[in-house]
Structure formats: C-alpha cells, structure tokens
PDB file of C-alpha atoms in Angstrom:
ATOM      1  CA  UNK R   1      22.817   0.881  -2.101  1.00  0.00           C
ATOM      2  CA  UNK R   2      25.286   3.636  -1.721  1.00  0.00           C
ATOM      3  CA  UNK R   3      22.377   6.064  -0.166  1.00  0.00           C
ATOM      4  CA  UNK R   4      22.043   3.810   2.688  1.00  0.00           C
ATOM      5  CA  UNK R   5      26.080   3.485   3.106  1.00  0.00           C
ATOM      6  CA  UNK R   6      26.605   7.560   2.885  1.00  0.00           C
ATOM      7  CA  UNK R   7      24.020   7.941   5.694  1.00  0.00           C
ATOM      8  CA  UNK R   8      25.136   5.400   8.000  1.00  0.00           C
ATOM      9  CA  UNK R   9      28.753   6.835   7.346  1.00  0.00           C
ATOM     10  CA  UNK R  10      27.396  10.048   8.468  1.00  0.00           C
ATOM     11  CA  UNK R  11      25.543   8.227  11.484  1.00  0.00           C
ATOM     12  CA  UNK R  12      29.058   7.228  12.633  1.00  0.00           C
ATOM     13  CA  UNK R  13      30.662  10.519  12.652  1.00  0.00           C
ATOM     14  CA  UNK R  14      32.041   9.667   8.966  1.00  0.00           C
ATOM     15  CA  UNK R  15      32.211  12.277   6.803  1.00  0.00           C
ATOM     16  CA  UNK R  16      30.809  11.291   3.154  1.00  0.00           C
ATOM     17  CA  UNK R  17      33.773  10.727   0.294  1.00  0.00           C
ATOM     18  CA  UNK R  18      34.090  13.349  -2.484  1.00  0.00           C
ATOM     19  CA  UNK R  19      33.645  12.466  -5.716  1.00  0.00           C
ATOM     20  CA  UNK R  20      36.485  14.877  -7.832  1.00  0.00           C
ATOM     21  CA  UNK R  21      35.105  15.559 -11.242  1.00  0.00           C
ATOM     22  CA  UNK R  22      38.412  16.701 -13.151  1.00  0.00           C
ATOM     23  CA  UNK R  23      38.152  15.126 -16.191  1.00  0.00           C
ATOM     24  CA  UNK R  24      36.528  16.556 -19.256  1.00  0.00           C
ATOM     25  CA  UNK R  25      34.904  15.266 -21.967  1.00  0.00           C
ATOM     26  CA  UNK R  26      34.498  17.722 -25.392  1.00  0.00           C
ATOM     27  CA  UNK R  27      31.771  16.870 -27.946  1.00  0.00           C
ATOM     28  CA  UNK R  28      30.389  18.861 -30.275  1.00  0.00           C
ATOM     29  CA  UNK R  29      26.739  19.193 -31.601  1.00  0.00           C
ATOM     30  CA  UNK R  30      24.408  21.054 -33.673  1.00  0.00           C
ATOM     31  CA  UNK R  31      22.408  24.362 -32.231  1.00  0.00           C
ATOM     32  CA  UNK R  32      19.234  22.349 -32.567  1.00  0.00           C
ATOM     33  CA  UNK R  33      20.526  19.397 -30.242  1.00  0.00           C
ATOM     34  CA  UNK R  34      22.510  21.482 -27.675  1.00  0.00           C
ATOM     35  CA  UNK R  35      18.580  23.449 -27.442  1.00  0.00           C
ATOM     36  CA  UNK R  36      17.317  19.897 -27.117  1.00  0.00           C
ATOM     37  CA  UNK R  37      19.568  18.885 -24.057  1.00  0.00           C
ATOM     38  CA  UNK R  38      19.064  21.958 -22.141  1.00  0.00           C
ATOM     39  CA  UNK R  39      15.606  21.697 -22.721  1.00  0.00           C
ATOM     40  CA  UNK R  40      15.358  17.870 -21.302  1.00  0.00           C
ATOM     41  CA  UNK R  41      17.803  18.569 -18.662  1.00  0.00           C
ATOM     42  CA  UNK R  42      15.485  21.176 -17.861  1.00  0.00           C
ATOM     43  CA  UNK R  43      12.111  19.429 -17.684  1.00  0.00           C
ATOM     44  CA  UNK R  44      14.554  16.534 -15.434  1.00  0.00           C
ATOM     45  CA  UNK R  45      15.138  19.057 -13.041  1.00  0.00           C
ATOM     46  CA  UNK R  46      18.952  18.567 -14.013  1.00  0.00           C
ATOM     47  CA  UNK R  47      22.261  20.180 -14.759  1.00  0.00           C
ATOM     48  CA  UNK R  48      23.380  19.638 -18.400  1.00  0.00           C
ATOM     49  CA  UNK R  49      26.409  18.347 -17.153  1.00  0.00           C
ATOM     50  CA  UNK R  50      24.336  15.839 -14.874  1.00  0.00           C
ATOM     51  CA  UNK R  51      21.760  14.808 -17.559  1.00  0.00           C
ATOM     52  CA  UNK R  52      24.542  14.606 -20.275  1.00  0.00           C
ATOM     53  CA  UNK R  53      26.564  12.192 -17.588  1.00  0.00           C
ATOM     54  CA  UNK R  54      23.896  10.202 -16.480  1.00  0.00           C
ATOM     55  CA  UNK R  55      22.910   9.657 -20.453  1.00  0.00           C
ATOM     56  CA  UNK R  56      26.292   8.997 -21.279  1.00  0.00           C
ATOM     57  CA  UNK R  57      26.297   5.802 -18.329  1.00  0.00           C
ATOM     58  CA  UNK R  58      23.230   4.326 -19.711  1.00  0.00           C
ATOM     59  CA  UNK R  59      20.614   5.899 -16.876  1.00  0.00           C
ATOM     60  CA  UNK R  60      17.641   7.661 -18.594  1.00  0.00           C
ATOM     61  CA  UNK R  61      16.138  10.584 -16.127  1.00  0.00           C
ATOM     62  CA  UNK R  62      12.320  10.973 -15.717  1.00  0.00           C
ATOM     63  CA  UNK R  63      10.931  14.624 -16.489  1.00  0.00           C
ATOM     64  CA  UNK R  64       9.813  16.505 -13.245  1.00  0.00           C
ATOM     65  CA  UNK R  65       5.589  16.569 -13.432  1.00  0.00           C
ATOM     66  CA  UNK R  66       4.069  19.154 -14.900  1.00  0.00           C
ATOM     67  CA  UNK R  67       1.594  21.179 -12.343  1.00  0.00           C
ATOM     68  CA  UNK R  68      -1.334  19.207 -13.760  1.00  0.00           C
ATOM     69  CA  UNK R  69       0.233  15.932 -12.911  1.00  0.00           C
ATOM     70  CA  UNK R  70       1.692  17.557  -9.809  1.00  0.00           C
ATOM     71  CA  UNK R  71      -2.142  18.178  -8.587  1.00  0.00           C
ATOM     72  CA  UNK R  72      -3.422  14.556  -9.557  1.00  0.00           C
ATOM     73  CA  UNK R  73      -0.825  13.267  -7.460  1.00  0.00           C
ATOM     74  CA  UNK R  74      -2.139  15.526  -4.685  1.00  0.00           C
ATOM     75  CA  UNK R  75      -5.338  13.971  -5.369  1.00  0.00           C
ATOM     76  CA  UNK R  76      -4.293  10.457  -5.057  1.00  0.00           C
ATOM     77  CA  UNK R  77      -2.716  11.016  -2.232  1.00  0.00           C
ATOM     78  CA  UNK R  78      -5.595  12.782  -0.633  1.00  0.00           C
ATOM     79  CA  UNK R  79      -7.515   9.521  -1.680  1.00  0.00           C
ATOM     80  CA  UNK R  80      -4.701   7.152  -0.095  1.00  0.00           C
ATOM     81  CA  UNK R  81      -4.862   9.053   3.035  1.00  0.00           C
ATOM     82  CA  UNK R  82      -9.051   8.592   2.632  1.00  0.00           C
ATOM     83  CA  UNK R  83      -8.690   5.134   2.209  1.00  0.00           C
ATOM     84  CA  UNK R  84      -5.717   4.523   4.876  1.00  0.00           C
ATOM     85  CA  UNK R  85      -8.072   5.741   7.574  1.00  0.00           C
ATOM     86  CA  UNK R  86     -11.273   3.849   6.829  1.00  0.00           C
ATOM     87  CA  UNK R  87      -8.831   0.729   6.686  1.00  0.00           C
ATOM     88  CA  UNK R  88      -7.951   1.671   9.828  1.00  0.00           C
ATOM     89  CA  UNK R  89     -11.387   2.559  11.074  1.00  0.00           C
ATOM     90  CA  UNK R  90     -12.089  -0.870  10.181  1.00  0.00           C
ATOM     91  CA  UNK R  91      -9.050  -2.606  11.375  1.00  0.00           C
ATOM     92  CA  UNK R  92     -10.609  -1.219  15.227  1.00  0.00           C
ATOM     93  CA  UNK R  93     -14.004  -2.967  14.987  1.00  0.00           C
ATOM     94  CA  UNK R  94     -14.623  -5.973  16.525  1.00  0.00           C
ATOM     95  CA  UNK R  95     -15.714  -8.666  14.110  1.00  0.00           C
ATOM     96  CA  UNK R  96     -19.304  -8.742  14.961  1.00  0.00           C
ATOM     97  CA  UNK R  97     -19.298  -4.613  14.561  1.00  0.00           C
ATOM     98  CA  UNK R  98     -17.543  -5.525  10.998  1.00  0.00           C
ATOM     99  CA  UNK R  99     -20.337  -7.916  10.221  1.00  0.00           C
ATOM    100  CA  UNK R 100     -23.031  -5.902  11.404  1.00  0.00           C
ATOM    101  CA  UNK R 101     -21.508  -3.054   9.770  1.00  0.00           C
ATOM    102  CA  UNK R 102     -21.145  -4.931   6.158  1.00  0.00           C
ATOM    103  CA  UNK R 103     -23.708  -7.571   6.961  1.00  0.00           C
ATOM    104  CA  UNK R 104     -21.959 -10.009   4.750  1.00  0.00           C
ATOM    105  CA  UNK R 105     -18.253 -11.126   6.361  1.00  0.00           C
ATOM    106  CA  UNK R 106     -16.817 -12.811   3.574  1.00  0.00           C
ATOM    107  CA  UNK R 107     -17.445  -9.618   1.124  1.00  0.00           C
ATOM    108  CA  UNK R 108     -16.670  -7.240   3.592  1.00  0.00           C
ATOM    109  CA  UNK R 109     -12.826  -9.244   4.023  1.00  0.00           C
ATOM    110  CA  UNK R 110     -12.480  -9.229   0.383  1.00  0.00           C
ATOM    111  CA  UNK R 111     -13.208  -5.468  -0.005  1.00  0.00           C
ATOM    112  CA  UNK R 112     -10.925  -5.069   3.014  1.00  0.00           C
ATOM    113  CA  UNK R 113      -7.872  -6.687   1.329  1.00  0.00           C
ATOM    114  CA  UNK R 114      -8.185  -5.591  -1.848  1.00  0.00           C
ATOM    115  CA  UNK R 115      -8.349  -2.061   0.009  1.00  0.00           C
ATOM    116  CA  UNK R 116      -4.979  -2.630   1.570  1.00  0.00           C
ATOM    117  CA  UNK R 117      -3.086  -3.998  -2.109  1.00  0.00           C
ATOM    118  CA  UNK R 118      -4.920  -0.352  -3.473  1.00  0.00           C
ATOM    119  CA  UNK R 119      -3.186   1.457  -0.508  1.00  0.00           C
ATOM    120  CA  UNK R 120      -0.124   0.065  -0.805  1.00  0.00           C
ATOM    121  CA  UNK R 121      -0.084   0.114  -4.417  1.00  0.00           C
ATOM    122  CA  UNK R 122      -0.683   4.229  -4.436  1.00  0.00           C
ATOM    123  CA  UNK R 123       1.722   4.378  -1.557  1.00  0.00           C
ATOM    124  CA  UNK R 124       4.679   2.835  -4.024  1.00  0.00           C
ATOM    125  CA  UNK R 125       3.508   5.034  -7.027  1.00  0.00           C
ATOM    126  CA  UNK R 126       3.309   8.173  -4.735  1.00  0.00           C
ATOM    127  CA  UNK R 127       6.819   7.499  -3.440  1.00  0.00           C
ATOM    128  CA  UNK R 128       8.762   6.679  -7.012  1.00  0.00           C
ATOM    129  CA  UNK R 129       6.617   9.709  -8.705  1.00  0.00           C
ATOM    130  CA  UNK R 130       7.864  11.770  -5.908  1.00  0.00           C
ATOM    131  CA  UNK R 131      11.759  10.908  -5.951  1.00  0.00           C
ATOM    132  CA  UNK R 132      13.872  14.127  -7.097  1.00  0.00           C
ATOM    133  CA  UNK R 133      16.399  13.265 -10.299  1.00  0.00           C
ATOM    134  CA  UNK R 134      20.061  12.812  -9.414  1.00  0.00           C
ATOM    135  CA  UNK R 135      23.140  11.641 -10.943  1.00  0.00           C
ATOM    136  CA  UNK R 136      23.540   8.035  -9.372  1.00  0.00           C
ATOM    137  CA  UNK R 137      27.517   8.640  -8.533  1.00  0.00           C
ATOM    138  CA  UNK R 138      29.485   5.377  -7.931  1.00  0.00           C
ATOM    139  CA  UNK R 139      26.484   2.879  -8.497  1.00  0.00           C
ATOM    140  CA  UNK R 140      26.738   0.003 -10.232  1.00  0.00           C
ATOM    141  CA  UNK R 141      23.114  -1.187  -9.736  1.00  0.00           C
ATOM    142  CA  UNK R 142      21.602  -2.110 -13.106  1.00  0.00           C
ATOM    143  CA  UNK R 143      18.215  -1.769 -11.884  1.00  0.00           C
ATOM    144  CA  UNK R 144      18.456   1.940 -11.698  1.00  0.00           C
ATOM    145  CA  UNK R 145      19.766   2.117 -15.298  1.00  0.00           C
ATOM    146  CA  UNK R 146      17.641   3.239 -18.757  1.00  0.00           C
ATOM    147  CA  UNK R 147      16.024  -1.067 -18.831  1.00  0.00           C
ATOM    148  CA  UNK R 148      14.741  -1.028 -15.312  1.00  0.00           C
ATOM    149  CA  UNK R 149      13.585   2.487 -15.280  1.00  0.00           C
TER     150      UNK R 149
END
C-alpha cells in the first residue's frame, strides 16, 4: 500500500514525494448540484476539490458520523473494552477455576470463543468506522475504490 511505503521512506531518512497538482479540469453545473457537492464534501469531511477528484477516479467517500453515531461507537467500544478484559480475566484462570467458575467446560469454551470472534469483530468495525476520508493519491488498489467500499 502506498501508506506503508511513505512511512518507511520517512523511517529511512526519505523525505515523502510531492504530488504537483497543476492541471485543471473546468466543468460546469447547475446552482442546485454545485450546493449538492459542497454539501457531501462537507458531511465527508472533504475539500470539494478532493471529493470531486476522488469521485471523478471511481472512489466513493463515506460521510463523517453524525454525533449520535459518534456516541454509539463510544458505546461499543466501551463494550469491546468490557468484553476484552473479562476474556482476559478468563484467559488467567486455571482450567479447573474456569470449570468451577462456569461449571460446565464445554459451554464455558464455546461462550469463550465466540467472545473472542465478537471482540475482534467490533475491533475491525471500530477501526474502518474510525478511518478519516482522504484522497487515495497514486493508488491503484481496486479494493479501495466505489465496489469494495
């Protein structure tokens, strides 16, 4: 990915390569759409010039979270970090203090795995809900574009 080449180019000393924007591109559109693309550039946390761009090259930005969503992901985290800790309360006991503790092994292992998919789970949508819009300069990687978003 270029993110991890720009920051071991900066771990070596390297200074990362500018990108030169000098080239213009002139459209023209109504008032209602040019209200419409500063809004959405707006709710993506985005330049015009970075939303129109990235639109323009196929990538389709995700809206910044409103503050209700904002808080629910503070929730869920709050609940991640709940359930990361009894996991690893858990993961400390012996397995005759597990046993005693759930008095039934085999349901007790099931909960416990099925725990750790949840955690991990809320750990990957915490992280992607949590990235910050950019431009994807230079990339290639379809994955990233409007299909895989």
């Amino acid at each position: 990915m270029m993110h991890e080449e720009d920051n071991s180019n900066q771990e070596l000393g390297q200074k990362k390569p500018i990108i030169r924007r000098d080239k213009v591109v002139v459209t023209k559109v109504t008032e209602q759409e040019l209200s419409q693309i500063k809004s959405t550039a707006d709710q993506c946390g985005m330049t015009r010039s970075d939303f129109i761009r990235a639109r323009a090259l196929g990538y389709k930005p995700r809206q910044r979270l409103s503050d209700r969503e904002l808080d629910g992901l503070r929730q869920l985290a709050a609940c991640r970090t709940d359930m990361v800790n009894f996991a690893n309360a858990l993961h400390g006991l012996s397995d005759n203090e597990k046993i005693r503790l759930f008095r039934h092994e085999e349901t007790m292992l099931e909960w416990y795995e099925k725990v750790a998919h949840v955690t991990n789970r809320v750990a990957d949508f915490l992280q992607s809900a949590q990235t910050v819009n950019s431009y994807p300069a230079g990339t290639t990687n379809e994955e990233i574009k409007e299909d895989g978003a």
